[in-house]
Coordinates of C-alpha atoms in Angstrom, one line a residue:
X1 CA 0.3 -0.4 0.0
X2 CA 1.3 3.3 -0.3
X3 CA 1.2 6.1 2.2
X4 CA 2.8 9.7 2.1
X5 CA 4.3 11.6 4.8
X6 CA 4.9 15.3 5.3
X7 CA 8.1 17.3 6.7
X8 CA 7.3 20.6 7.7
X9 CA 10.5 21.6 9.1
X10 CA 14.0 21.1 7.7
X11 CA 17.2 21.2 9.8
X12 CA 19.8 23.6 8.9
X13 CA 22.9 22.1 7.0
X14 CA 26.4 21.6 8.5
X15 CA 27.4 24.7 7.0
X16 CA 25.3 27.1 8.5
X17 CA 25.5 25.1 12.0
X18 CA 28.8 25.5 12.2
X19 CA 28.8 29.2 11.0
X20 CA 26.2 29.8 13.7
X21 CA 28.1 27.8 16.1
X22 CA 31.1 30.1 15.3
X23 CA 29.5 33.2 15.4
X24 CA 27.9 32.2 19.4
X25 CA 31.6 32.0 19.9
X26 CA 32.4 35.3 18.5
X27 CA 29.7 37.1 21.0
X28 CA 31.2 35.3 24.0
X29 CA 34.7 36.1 23.0
X30 CA 33.4 39.9 22.6
X31 CA 31.7 39.5 25.9
X32 CA 35.3 38.3 27.6
X33 CA 36.7 41.1 25.8
X34 CA 34.3 43.5 27.6
X35 CA 34.2 41.8 31.0
X36 CA 38.2 42.1 31.1
X37 CA 38.2 46.0 30.5
X38 CA 35.5 46.1 33.1
X39 CA 37.5 44.0 35.2
X40 CA 40.4 47.0 34.6
X41 CA 37.2 50.3 35.0
X42 CA 38.6 51.0 38.3
X43 CA 41.2 52.1 36.7
X44 CA 40.3 54.0 34.2
X45 CA 42.7 56.0 34.1
X46 CA 45.4 54.3 33.4
X47 CA 43.3 52.2 31.0
X48 CA 42.5 56.0 28.7
X49 CA 46.5 56.7 28.9
X50 CA 46.7 53.2 26.5
X51 CA 44.2 54.6 24.2
X52 CA 45.8 58.1 24.1
X53 CA 49.5 56.6 23.8
X54 CA 48.5 54.8 20.7
X55 CA 46.9 58.4 19.3
X56 CA 50.4 60.0 20.8
X57 CA 52.4 57.0 18.8
X58 CA 50.1 58.1 15.6
X59 CA 51.1 61.9 15.6
X60 CA 54.9 60.9 16.1
X61 CA 55.0 59.1 13.2
X62 CA 53.8 61.7 11.2
X63 CA 55.9 64.4 12.3
X64 CA 58.5 61.3 12.2
X65 CA 57.3 61.3 8.3
X66 CA 56.2 65.3 7.3
X67 CA 59.2 66.3 9.1
X68 CA 63.2 67.0 9.6
X69 CA 66.1 67.7 11.9
X70 CA 64.6 67.9 15.4
X71 CA 61.2 67.6 14.8
X72 CA 62.2 64.5 13.1
X73 CA 63.8 63.2 15.7
X74 CA 61.3 64.4 18.6
X75 CA 58.8 62.7 16.3
X76 CA 60.8 59.4 16.1
X77 CA 60.9 58.9 20.2
X78 CA 57.3 60.2 20.8
X79 CA 56.0 56.9 18.3
X80 CA 58.2 55.0 20.1
X81 CA 58.1 56.1 23.8
X82 CA 54.4 56.8 23.5
X83 CA 54.1 52.4 23.4
X84 CA 56.7 51.7 25.5
X85 CA 55.3 53.9 28.0
X86 CA 52.0 52.3 27.9
X87 CA 53.6 48.9 28.3
X88 CA 55.4 50.4 31.5
X89 CA 52.6 52.0 33.2
X90 CA 50.2 49.0 32.5
X91 CA 53.3 46.4 34.4
X92 CA 53.7 48.5 36.7
X93 CA 50.0 48.8 37.6
X94 CA 49.1 45.6 37.2
X95 CA 46.7 46.0 34.3
X96 CA 48.3 44.5 31.7
X97 CA 46.9 41.1 32.8
X98 CA 43.2 42.9 32.2
X99 CA 44.6 43.9 28.7
X100 CA 46.5 41.2 27.4
X101 CA 43.1 39.4 28.3
X102 CA 41.2 42.2 26.6
X103 CA 43.6 41.6 23.7
X104 CA 43.2 38.3 22.9
X105 CA 39.6 38.1 23.7
X106 CA 39.3 40.8 21.1
X107 CA 41.1 39.0 18.8
X108 CA 39.6 35.6 19.1
X109 CA 36.2 37.2 18.3
X110 CA 37.1 38.3 15.5
X111 CA 38.7 35.2 14.2
X112 CA 35.8 33.5 14.9
X113 CA 33.4 36.1 13.7
X114 CA 35.3 36.2 10.1
X115 CA 34.9 32.7 10.1
X116 CA 31.6 32.2 10.8
X117 CA 31.1 34.8 7.9
X118 CA 33.2 32.6 5.7
X119 CA 31.4 29.7 6.0
X120 CA 28.4 31.6 5.3
X121 CA 28.9 33.6 2.3
X122 CA 30.6 30.8 0.1
X123 CA 33.6 32.6 -1.8
X124 CA 32.6 32.8 -5.7
X125 CA 36.3 31.9 -7.5
X126 CA 37.1 33.0 -10.6
X127 CA 35.1 30.8 -13.6
X128 CA 37.7 28.3 -15.5
X129 CA 37.8 26.4 -18.0
X130 CA 40.3 23.1 -19.3
X131 CA 42.6 23.4 -22.2
X132 CA 44.3 21.3 -24.2
X133 CA 48.6 22.1 -23.3
X134 CA 49.9 24.6 -26.2
X135 CA 51.7 23.7 -28.5
X136 CA 54.2 26.1 -28.9
X137 CA 54.5 28.0 -26.3
X138 CA 56.9 30.8 -25.9
X139 CA 58.1 31.9 -21.9
X140 CA 60.1 35.6 -21.7
X141 CA 62.4 35.4 -18.7
X142 CA 64.1 38.3 -17.0
X143 CA 67.6 36.4 -15.4
X144 CA 67.6 39.6 -12.7
X145 CA 64.5 39.7 -11.9
X146 CA 63.7 39.0 -8.2
X147 CA 66.9 39.0 -7.5
X148 CA 67.3 35.8 -10.0
X149 CA 65.3 33.8 -9.2
X150 CA 65.4 32.4 -12.7
X151 CA 68.6 31.0 -12.7
X152 CA 67.8 29.8 -8.8
X153 CA 65.2 27.8 -9.9
X154 CA 66.0 25.9 -13.0
X155 CA 63.3 27.7 -15.1
X156 CA 65.4 27.8 -18.6
X157 CA 65.6 24.0 -17.8
X158 CA 62.7 23.1 -16.7
X159 CA 60.7 24.8 -19.7
X160 CA 62.7 23.8 -22.7
X161 CA 62.2 19.9 -21.2
X162 CA 58.3 20.9 -21.7
X163 CA 58.5 21.8 -25.0
X164 CA 58.6 25.5 -24.7
X165 CA 60.7 27.9 -26.3
X166 CA 62.3 30.4 -24.1
X167 CA 63.8 33.9 -24.4
X168 CA 66.0 35.3 -22.0
X169 CA 66.3 38.9 -21.5
X170 CA 69.6 41.0 -22.3
X171 CA 68.8 43.8 -20.0
X172 CA 71.8 45.2 -21.5
X173 CA 70.2 45.5 -24.6
X174 CA 67.4 47.4 -23.1
X175 CA 64.9 45.0 -24.3
X176 CA 61.6 45.5 -25.4
X177 CA 59.5 42.5 -24.1
X178 CA 56.0 44.0 -25.8
X179 CA 58.1 43.6 -29.2
X180 CA 59.5 40.0 -28.4
X181 CA 56.0 39.6 -27.5
X182 CA 54.8 40.2 -30.7
X183 CA 57.4 38.8 -33.0
X184 CA 57.0 35.4 -31.1
X185 CA 53.3 35.6 -32.2
X186 CA 53.9 36.5 -35.5
X187 CA 56.4 33.1 -35.6
X188 CA 52.9 31.5 -34.0
X189 CA 53.3 31.5 -30.4
X190 CA 49.9 30.2 -28.8
X191 CA 51.1 31.4 -25.6
X192 CA 52.9 33.8 -24.2
X193 CA 54.4 33.4 -20.8
X194 CA 56.9 36.0 -18.6
X195 CA 58.9 35.1 -15.5
X196 CA 59.6 38.5 -14.4
X197 CA 58.1 41.2 -12.5
X198 CA 54.9 42.7 -13.1
X199 CA 55.8 45.8 -15.0
X200 CA 57.3 43.1 -17.7
X201 CA 54.4 41.4 -17.0
X202 CA 52.0 43.6 -18.1
X203 CA 53.5 45.1 -21.1
X204 CA 53.7 40.9 -22.5
X205 CA 49.8 40.8 -21.0
X206 CA 48.8 43.7 -23.1
X207 CA 49.9 42.0 -26.7
X208 CA 48.7 38.5 -25.4
X209 CA 44.8 40.0 -24.6
X210 CA 45.6 42.0 -28.4
X211 CA 46.1 38.8 -30.4
X212 CA 43.8 37.1 -27.9
X213 CA 46.2 34.6 -26.8
X214 CA 46.9 32.9 -23.6
X215 CA 49.0 34.1 -21.0
X216 CA 50.9 32.4 -18.1
X217 CA 52.7 34.1 -14.9
X218 CA 56.0 32.6 -13.4
X219 CA 56.2 34.1 -9.9
X220 CA 59.8 35.5 -10.5
X221 CA 59.3 38.0 -9.5
X222 CA 60.2 40.5 -6.1
X223 CA 56.5 40.9 -4.9
X224 CA 54.2 39.1 -7.1
X225 CA 51.1 40.8 -6.3
X226 CA 49.2 39.8 -9.5
X227 CA 50.8 35.8 -9.4
X228 CA 49.7 35.5 -5.9
X229 CA 46.4 36.8 -6.6
X230 CA 46.2 34.4 -9.5
X231 CA 46.6 31.5 -7.0
X232 CA 50.0 30.7 -7.5
X233 CA 53.0 29.4 -5.0
X234 CA 55.5 32.5 -5.0
X235 CA 57.8 30.2 -3.3
X236 CA 58.7 27.8 -5.9
X237 CA 58.1 29.3 -9.2
X238 CA 58.7 26.4 -11.5
X239 CA 55.4 25.1 -10.2
X240 CA 53.8 27.7 -12.3
X241 CA 55.5 25.2 -15.4
X242 CA 52.4 23.1 -14.0
X243 CA 50.0 25.2 -16.3
X244 CA 51.9 24.2 -19.5
X245 CA 51.3 20.5 -19.0
X246 CA 48.1 20.4 -16.8
X247 CA 46.8 23.9 -16.8
X248 CA 42.8 25.9 -16.5
X249 CA 42.4 29.0 -18.2
X250 CA 40.9 32.0 -16.3
X251 CA 39.0 35.2 -17.9
X252 CA 40.5 38.2 -16.2
X253 CA 40.6 42.1 -16.4
X254 CA 43.5 44.2 -17.3
X255 CA 43.8 47.6 -16.2
X256 CA 44.5 50.4 -18.7
X257 CA 46.2 53.8 -18.1
X258 CA 46.6 56.0 -20.8
X259 CA 46.7 53.6 -23.2
X260 CA 49.9 51.4 -20.9
X261 CA 48.2 48.1 -19.8
X262 CA 48.9 47.6 -15.3
X263 CA 48.1 43.9 -13.9
X264 CA 48.3 45.6 -10.3
X265 CA 49.0 49.0 -9.6
X266 CA 48.6 53.3 -10.9
X267 CA 50.2 54.8 -7.9
X268 CA 49.9 59.0 -7.8
X269 CA 51.2 61.6 -5.7
X270 CA 54.2 60.9 -2.9
X271 CA 55.3 57.6 -4.0
X272 CA 54.7 58.0 -7.4
X273 CA 57.1 61.0 -6.9
X274 CA 59.6 59.2 -4.8
X275 CA 59.9 56.6 -7.1
X276 CA 61.0 58.8 -10.1
X277 CA 64.1 59.4 -7.7
X278 CA 67.2 57.8 -9.8
X279 CA 68.5 57.0 -5.7
X280 CA 65.4 55.4 -4.8
X281 CA 65.9 51.9 -6.3
X282 CA 69.0 51.7 -4.2
X283 CA 68.4 53.2 -1.1
X284 CA 64.1 53.1 -1.2
X285 CA 64.4 54.3 3.3
X286 CA 66.9 57.1 2.8
X287 CA 64.8 57.8 -0.7
X288 CA 61.6 58.3 0.7
X289 CA 62.5 60.0 4.4
X290 CA 63.9 63.0 2.1
X291 CA 61.5 63.4 0.0
X292 CA 58.6 62.8 2.3
X293 CA 58.7 66.6 4.2
X294 CA 58.1 68.5 0.9
X295 CA 55.6 66.3 -0.2
X296 CA 53.6 66.5 2.5
X297 CA 53.7 69.3 3.8
X298 CA 56.1 71.3 1.2
X299 CA 55.6 73.1 -2.1
X300 CA 57.3 69.9 -4.4
X301 CA 54.2 67.5 -4.5
X302 CA 52.1 68.3 -7.6
X303 CA 48.6 69.4 -7.0
X304 CA 46.2 66.4 -7.7
X305 CA 42.4 66.7 -8.9
X306 CA 41.0 63.3 -9.6
X307 CA 37.7 62.1 -10.4
X308 CA 36.0 58.3 -10.3
X309 CA 33.3 57.9 -13.0
X310 CA 32.9 61.6 -13.1
X311 CA 32.5 61.9 -9.1
X312 CA 35.7 64.1 -7.1
X313 CA 37.3 63.0 -4.8
X314 CA 39.3 65.6 -1.6
X315 CA 42.0 66.1 -3.0
X316 CA 44.5 63.1 -2.3
X317 CA 48.2 63.7 -1.5
X318 CA 48.5 59.9 -2.4
X319 CA 46.3 58.1 -5.1
X320 CA 45.9 54.3 -5.6
X321 CA 44.1 52.6 -9.0
X322 CA 44.0 48.7 -8.3
X323 CA 43.0 46.4 -11.4
X324 CA 40.1 45.4 -9.2
X325 CA 39.7 46.1 -5.8
X326 CA 42.4 45.3 -3.2
X327 CA 41.4 44.2 0.7
X328 CA 41.9 46.5 3.3
X329 CA 39.5 45.6 6.0
X330 CA 40.3 44.6 9.5
X331 CA 43.8 43.5 11.1
X332 CA 42.8 40.0 10.2
X333 CA 43.1 40.6 6.0
X334 CA 44.7 43.0 3.7
X335 CA 46.9 43.7 0.6
X336 CA 45.3 41.0 -2.0
X337 CA 42.7 41.0 -4.2
X338 CA 39.7 38.0 -3.8
X339 CA 38.6 38.4 -7.4
X340 CA 40.4 40.1 -10.5
X341 CA 37.3 39.6 -13.0
X342 CA 34.8 41.6 -11.4
X343 CA 35.2 44.7 -14.2
X344 CA 36.1 47.1 -11.5
X345 CA 38.9 49.8 -10.7
X346 CA 39.9 49.5 -6.5
X347 CA 40.3 53.3 -5.8
X348 CA 42.4 54.5 -2.5
X349 CA 42.7 58.1 -1.7
X350 CA 45.0 58.8 1.3
X351 CA 45.0 62.8 2.1
X352 CA 46.9 63.3 6.1
X353 CA 46.7 67.0 6.8
X354 CA 48.9 66.9 10.5
X355 CA 49.0 64.8 13.4
X356 CA 45.5 64.7 14.6
X357 CA 44.7 63.5 11.9
X358 CA 47.5 60.9 11.9
X359 CA 46.1 59.9 15.3
X360 CA 42.8 59.0 14.0
X361 CA 44.5 56.8 11.3
X362 CA 46.2 55.3 14.0
X363 CA 42.6 54.8 16.0
X364 CA 40.1 54.2 13.1
X365 CA 42.4 52.5 10.2
X366 CA 40.5 52.6 6.9
X367 CA 37.9 53.8 8.4
X368 CA 39.4 57.4 9.2
X369 CA 38.2 60.9 7.7
X370 CA 42.1 61.5 5.5
X371 CA 40.8 57.7 4.0
X372 CA 39.0 56.9 0.8
X373 CA 37.8 53.8 -0.8
X374 CA 36.0 52.5 -3.2
X375 CA 35.3 51.3 -6.6
X376 CA 34.7 53.0 -10.0
X377 CA 35.1 51.9 -14.0
X378 CA 37.6 55.1 -14.7
X379 CA 39.1 57.3 -13.0
X380 CA 40.5 60.1 -14.3
X381 CA 43.1 62.4 -13.0
X382 CA 44.8 65.9 -13.3
X383 CA 47.0 68.6 -12.0
X384 CA 48.5 72.4 -12.9
X385 CA 51.3 70.7 -14.6
X386 CA 52.6 69.3 -17.7
X387 CA 53.4 66.6 -16.3
X388 CA 51.7 64.0 -13.7
X389 CA 54.7 61.7 -12.0
X390 CA 52.9 58.6 -12.4
X391 CA 53.9 54.6 -10.9
X392 CA 52.6 51.7 -13.2
X393 CA 52.8 48.5 -11.3
X394 CA 55.8 49.9 -9.5
X395 CA 57.2 51.3 -13.1
X396 CA 58.2 55.2 -12.9
X397 CA 56.9 57.2 -15.4
X398 CA 55.3 60.6 -16.8
X399 CA 52.5 61.4 -18.4
X400 CA 50.3 64.8 -19.5
X401 CA 47.4 64.8 -18.2
X402 CA 44.3 64.2 -18.1
X403 CA 45.6 60.9 -17.0
X404 CA 42.6 58.3 -17.8
X405 CA 42.5 55.0 -15.4
X406 CA 39.9 52.6 -17.1
X407 CA 39.6 48.4 -16.7
X408 CA 39.2 46.1 -19.5
X409 CA 36.9 43.1 -18.5
X410 CA 37.6 39.7 -19.5
X411 CA 40.2 40.8 -21.9
X412 CA 43.0 38.6 -20.7
X413 CA 43.5 34.6 -21.1
X414 CA 46.0 33.7 -18.1
X415 CA 47.0 29.7 -18.4
X416 CA 47.3 28.5 -14.5
X417 CA 48.1 25.4 -12.8
X418 CA 45.3 22.9 -12.3
X419 CA 46.4 22.1 -9.0
X420 CA 47.9 25.7 -7.2
X421 CA 47.4 27.2 -3.4
X422 CA 44.5 29.5 -4.4
X423 CA 44.2 32.8 -3.2
X424 CA 42.6 32.5 0.4
X425 CA 39.2 33.6 0.6
X426 CA 39.0 37.3 2.5
X427 CA 35.8 37.8 4.2
X428 CA 34.2 41.3 4.9
X429 CA 35.2 43.5 7.7
X430 CA 33.2 42.1 10.2
X431 CA 30.0 43.6 10.9
X432 CA 28.6 42.5 14.2
X433 CA 24.8 43.3 13.8
X434 CA 25.0 40.5 11.0
X435 CA 26.9 38.2 13.5
X436 CA 24.1 39.0 15.9
X437 CA 21.8 38.1 13.8
X438 CA 23.3 34.8 12.5
X439 CA 24.2 34.0 16.4
X440 CA 20.4 34.3 17.3
X441 CA 19.4 32.8 13.7
X442 CA 17.0 29.3 14.0
X443 CA 16.3 27.1 11.6
X444 CA 13.5 28.4 9.5
X445 CA 10.3 25.7 8.0
X446 CA 10.1 24.7 4.3
X447 CA 7.6 24.0 3.0
X448 CA 6.0 21.4 3.4
X449 CA 6.3 18.3 0.8
X450 CA 5.3 15.5 0.3
X451 CA 7.2 12.2 -0.1
X452 CA 5.8 9.2 -1.7
X453 CA 6.8 5.6 -0.3
X454 CA 6.0 2.4 -1.2
X455 CA 5.9 -0.6 1.1
X456 CA 5.4 -4.0 0.2
X457 CA 2.3 -6.2 1.4
X458 CA 2.6 -8.0 4.1

């Protein structure tokens, strides 16, 4: 005989249960942090002195960067002495136990909250498709990039063993990687690859995009931001060669600044001015400290005006435009892009006009009033000067205004290994209201469903 049974309620999935449990644990840790602060409230003035020390450290750092001579020395001493003094004060007063407990509980609360969001909001990775191995791959390698990674990891020999043609750049002859790439395509290359810095990668990537040829990256540069955000192993560039034999293809965006390509960032303002110096490569810190006072509070800086999708931005001292937005957020996540295929530019504008704003920055981070962070499809930078200093993927250039930055969605076919570490999913900034709602969430009834079940006759 046939019977029907109905179900009025479904239990949440294991995914939701774990997210809910982590959200509840986050609230418990948050309560612990509050309790630790409350326990030390009898010494409220000393507790507030800790916050004041953080602000003084930020102000001291501003004076150290924006001034010279005695003011710089005093600022540097303040930036160091303020936090040290707070630690000594906490130790002498016995408040350090409460401070350590509060900080530990707060860090645990943030970690649990972010884990809950990571489980609740499943990441949507960049789409990939399986492809056949290339028949005539050409790899352009910079032997000096990354302090000689090409030689240390035997990239030439390994690539040639897999059937790739390798072109080593003769840096003394000032080669043009884009011209070399175009010649390789003309000779029948069906894949272009680069073992070098981000600047070289961008030039060859533009050629690959123009000819709709797959592009491949070996993490042989110094920082390898593009390789990192593609999920490649930066510690072992040779693993990128697996893309020649067992690869998948991604469609990613390519940035454009005044007709020039970029895979990572374009910088304007203070940093772009500093990298113009011929001394910067050999003495980065010394050059920056020498020029920053004139750029931050003097008259050396070019006054920039910027618009993002037609909306005017506050006049920035430094402006960073990225090919897809970088994650800033809280202390547990920063410095990388979760995706490279959003079709948007990341925009970060900074304007700090004094010690007070520097202290605010120390307290509030990217939420400070001197920081503007947004996304846009087009950024236009103008200035009352014949040329604007620009750093394109770290390379120093000067361009006539207006300088227009755009993004070309899905312009670049990138070949990557099927098996790669992957860029870890970065959860959004913690919104405690969302964490509370998640922690208090209850399984919701599902629509009544009938499930026929057959039983054999006795």
